[in-house]
């Protein structure tokens, strides 16, 4: 594990991580963390281990995400990339380790609170509401902001009305921002795949999240669509100041888009740094190209 | 400012409301002029009650995606609750006892909706069967519910609202029609609100719904409660306006299935679907019996009718599931579109 962090170089650790690595625990560490939260990390994974039955998906993952950066998580198939996103969004509960979100530590992130904690995500396999129009799919992204009861909504006055108009106008803005206005009235299920991916991004963005988790946002897209998507993700970060954590297979896309790259292999983080650093990292090259004879200690297998 | 407030209603009003308003005009003004007593008693009153029940089930099954086989039980709760409120609280206006009956049905619906927090699809449908059998058992077992009447069959009270009595088939038709219209409007508002979108989100992808902040558990229970409320009131109409008697036997599993078929044939997740489906379910047996006796004469007795009804209805449902999963509503819209383009072309 320590070996992996040797590659990190420039990335400054927040104190809580260094202490975690040093094996400190207990309330002393907690107090220091309160100070650390003032620093610029918005999301931390500390020693996250996850397994399904006997299959280990993640081993002792430590990861810090700084405010406003685009962090890409890459790795071969089955390396545990999606598992990380699912742990952060509370879909999976890790066996050990914690996730820090908006200053609090969670053993399992409460999924139903996720939107209120400022996290929005998209799914690897589309999770749009196909029976709703594109506009409604985006409007419903404001669900966590709804305060009015269903009776107020039936009557349609006061608070319910304000919420409705607000959600609608924000949704229209986001559709406009992502160049989706022309399909606003269509049922989401009838759109081509690339556009559906974009609608999912719109639904996540309308919630105005601090952290945006994108699970393979460009999977299955053509080169043109990928380029568009890269543009949209970067524009979203620049416009809303959103922190982006994304998973992607296409190395070319990742290197161009992200500020920092974390590389997973067999559930372990083997590298974490700027795209340039990661590209030169021998362990990353090994993981992608495969190397058998030298790996005598069995690390990472 | 004044121009805006003036312009908006004048500009928007006709387009969206033209069709429903036409139907309302026909229902309120046209039908009573033309219809015979037979039409009201045998077709329109059961049609209205079943439409409303279908509408209620559609909120739960069509919009929120929770399958229920206990609709008739909630109708029974509504009918018996209204009867008892009316009987035991002196001077309670009929409308109030109907609303209370709806709330009672909503409460029972909420209780039997609790399994939905853990169960899905087929398993949930089976667990709602518990409601069906339990309610029917309780209503038969405890004669208090039917005011200790020996036969378990009781006369429904007079339909009167603030002194005005809705008498005769036409009067009861107006009463039922008004109740159905009001509840349809409320249901329409509900399914087009944020809560309605939450229903659909829960139906389509529960995990995604939870992640974007839809309160999934609350939404499911609300769907059960709102749906049972509407179905409960439909039960009141069925007993008070259509049958004029309240008995548990009328609210059996067959009725639950009938309502489910109405929703499936009419069109899931559509307000109009319930009306289309109910129309078919009510009119179809009558047409079949007329047609049967016309073609086959005496051979086509009530036994044959009953059997052929079931066979044809079963075949119809299979056909619909295969050919038109979105129901009569989708079929209707397509036909209208065809006619529209044809007239434009010619």
XYZ file of C-alpha atoms in Angstrom, chain A residues 38-275:
238
model
C -11.466 23.331 6.518
C -8.938 22.317 3.915
C -9.931 21.871 0.321
C -10.973 18.221 0.201
C -14.711 17.681 -0.219
C -14.727 13.912 -0.261
C -12.448 11.376 1.370
C -12.373 7.622 1.397
C -10.434 6.231 4.317
C -9.373 2.585 4.300
C -12.424 1.430 2.369
C -12.577 -2.335 1.949
C -15.435 -4.031 0.183
C -16.074 -7.658 -0.614
C -18.931 -9.674 -2.011
C -18.887 -13.034 -0.330
C -15.315 -14.169 -0.875
C -14.602 -11.837 -3.772
C -12.722 -8.752 -2.739
C -13.755 -5.722 -4.769
C -11.848 -2.998 -2.959
C -8.889 -3.251 -0.617
C -7.927 -0.428 1.746
C -8.789 2.362 -0.640
C -7.720 5.842 0.456
C -8.773 8.645 -1.791
C -9.173 12.379 -1.368
C -10.974 14.622 -3.771
C -10.231 18.326 -3.753
C -12.826 20.997 -4.329
C -13.355 21.859 -7.960
C -11.075 19.227 -9.468
C -11.904 16.613 -12.043
C -10.681 13.281 -10.745
C -10.721 10.294 -13.036
C -10.674 6.749 -11.723
C -9.317 4.322 -14.277
C -8.353 0.715 -14.301
C -8.928 -2.546 -16.161
C -12.304 -4.292 -16.115
C -13.240 -5.528 -12.673
C -10.708 -3.303 -10.945
C -13.401 -1.919 -8.649
C -14.049 1.453 -10.265
C -17.826 1.271 -10.157
C -17.642 -0.156 -6.652
C -16.010 3.075 -5.486
C -18.830 5.162 -6.934
C -21.367 2.809 -5.382
C -19.685 3.076 -1.994
C -19.636 6.864 -2.190
C -23.317 6.966 -3.130
C -24.285 4.470 -0.439
C -25.482 1.751 -2.776
C -22.844 -0.563 -1.253
C -21.812 -0.685 2.354
C -18.072 -1.191 2.762
C -16.873 -3.917 5.133
C -14.367 -1.516 6.668
C -13.402 2.079 6.266
C -15.335 5.278 6.035
C -16.449 7.931 3.613
C -16.259 11.578 4.584
C -18.865 13.830 3.029
C -19.559 17.442 3.987
C -17.452 17.107 7.092
C -18.967 13.904 8.467
C -17.784 10.333 8.437
C -20.109 7.575 7.294
C -19.686 3.828 7.526
C -22.457 3.667 4.965
C -23.514 6.808 3.177
C -27.285 7.270 3.614
C -28.489 7.045 0.034
C -31.776 8.831 0.651
C -29.784 11.795 2.063
C -27.247 11.794 -0.734
C -28.783 14.597 -2.767
C -29.060 16.769 0.315
C -25.397 16.095 1.092
C -24.631 17.672 -2.255
C -23.819 14.553 -4.239
C -25.367 13.645 -7.581
C -24.442 10.735 -9.778
C -25.087 9.087 -13.103
C -25.166 5.368 -13.769
C -23.087 3.123 -15.948
C -26.225 1.501 -17.332
C -28.688 4.288 -17.922
C -31.100 4.893 -15.079
C -33.425 7.415 -16.645
C -37.150 7.325 -15.966
C -38.138 6.240 -19.457
C -41.830 6.926 -18.995
C -41.252 10.594 -18.238
C -40.433 13.324 -20.728
C -36.866 14.580 -20.899
C -37.925 17.777 -19.171
C -39.667 15.894 -16.352
C -36.623 13.674 -15.952
C -34.604 16.788 -15.265
C -37.293 18.483 -13.159
C -37.380 15.485 -10.860
C -33.704 16.049 -10.162
C -34.966 18.756 -7.818
C -36.912 16.190 -5.768
C -34.687 16.653 -2.732
C -35.619 20.341 -2.594
C -39.346 19.664 -2.430
C -40.904 20.810 0.820
C -44.579 20.969 -0.075
C -46.963 18.135 0.733
C -48.954 16.332 -1.931
C -52.124 18.157 -0.877
C -50.458 21.523 -1.465
C -49.318 20.209 -4.823
C -52.846 19.155 -5.796
C -54.177 22.591 -4.887
C -51.173 24.068 -6.649
C -50.884 27.344 -4.795
C -48.265 28.965 -2.586
C -45.173 26.953 -1.795
C -46.008 24.103 -4.151
C -46.468 26.500 -7.037
C -43.208 28.329 -6.357
C -41.309 25.052 -6.172
C -42.868 23.849 -9.388
C -42.006 26.968 -11.372
C -38.530 27.107 -9.868
C -37.788 23.463 -10.680
C -39.103 23.900 -14.190
C -37.120 27.006 -14.997
C -33.920 25.493 -13.595
C -34.525 22.339 -15.609
C -35.025 24.397 -18.763
C -31.771 26.232 -18.048
C -29.842 22.994 -17.683
C -31.420 21.550 -20.832
C -30.358 24.677 -22.649
C -26.847 24.447 -21.185
C -26.456 20.860 -22.393
C -28.069 21.586 -25.788
C -31.055 19.374 -25.066
C -33.846 21.924 -25.407
C -35.040 20.507 -28.710
C -35.859 17.122 -27.165
C -37.418 18.413 -23.939
C -40.893 17.106 -24.733
C -39.868 13.665 -25.890
C -40.071 10.588 -23.721
C -36.616 9.888 -22.358
C -36.760 6.252 -23.460
C -37.136 7.222 -27.104
C -33.867 9.163 -27.334
C -30.686 7.731 -28.840
C -28.197 6.384 -26.348
C -25.774 9.290 -26.444
C -28.516 11.810 -25.729
C -29.893 9.695 -22.888
C -26.461 9.806 -21.285
C -26.568 13.563 -21.579
C -30.060 13.742 -20.058
C -28.720 11.798 -17.100
C -25.995 14.384 -16.730
C -28.677 17.095 -16.875
C -30.693 15.383 -14.145
C -27.605 15.254 -11.964
C -26.609 18.865 -12.677
C -30.015 20.376 -11.947
C -29.585 19.325 -8.320
C -26.648 21.761 -8.151
C -24.383 19.200 -6.528
C -21.038 19.968 -4.913
C -19.810 16.600 -6.075
C -20.745 14.931 -9.325
C -20.082 11.210 -9.694
C -20.068 10.033 -13.302
C -19.985 6.297 -13.871
C -18.620 5.834 -17.383
C -20.343 8.871 -18.871
C -18.885 8.211 -22.301
C -19.204 4.457 -22.518
C -20.553 3.293 -25.846
C -20.372 6.723 -27.445
C -18.931 7.670 -30.799
C -15.795 9.806 -30.874
C -17.826 12.928 -31.645
C -20.233 12.286 -28.801
C -17.308 11.679 -26.473
C -15.774 14.990 -27.387
C -19.070 16.759 -26.785
C -19.447 15.048 -23.443
C -15.916 16.028 -22.422
C -16.805 19.599 -23.275
C -19.987 19.454 -21.218
C -18.302 17.948 -18.167
C -15.596 20.585 -18.241
C -18.121 23.366 -18.823
C -20.230 22.111 -15.920
C -17.215 22.208 -13.628
C -16.231 25.683 -14.800
C -19.742 27.081 -14.565
C -20.999 25.537 -11.331
C -17.676 24.890 -9.598
C -18.719 21.265 -9.234
C -16.179 18.693 -8.168
C -16.233 15.801 -10.607
C -15.289 12.187 -9.981
C -15.544 10.146 -13.133
C -14.856 6.637 -14.257
C -13.747 6.098 -17.790
C -12.200 3.427 -19.944
C -10.963 5.651 -22.726
C -7.489 6.694 -21.590
C -7.243 9.419 -24.195
C -10.382 11.080 -22.906
C -9.243 10.777 -19.307
C -5.839 12.297 -19.841
C -7.252 15.293 -21.647
C -10.102 15.967 -19.255
C -8.953 15.263 -15.737
C -6.780 17.188 -13.316
C -5.873 14.054 -11.437
C -6.058 10.351 -12.131
C -6.323 7.460 -9.696
C -5.570 4.021 -11.044
C -7.134 0.868 -9.650
C -6.065 -2.685 -10.236
C -7.610 -5.700 -8.554
C -9.333 -3.514 -6.029
C -6.183 -1.666 -4.976
C -5.173 1.855 -5.763
C -1.854 1.557 -7.553
C -1.327 5.155 -8.577
C -2.718 8.606 -7.959
C -1.408 11.768 -9.558
C -1.556 14.104 -12.508
C -2.207 12.477 -15.886
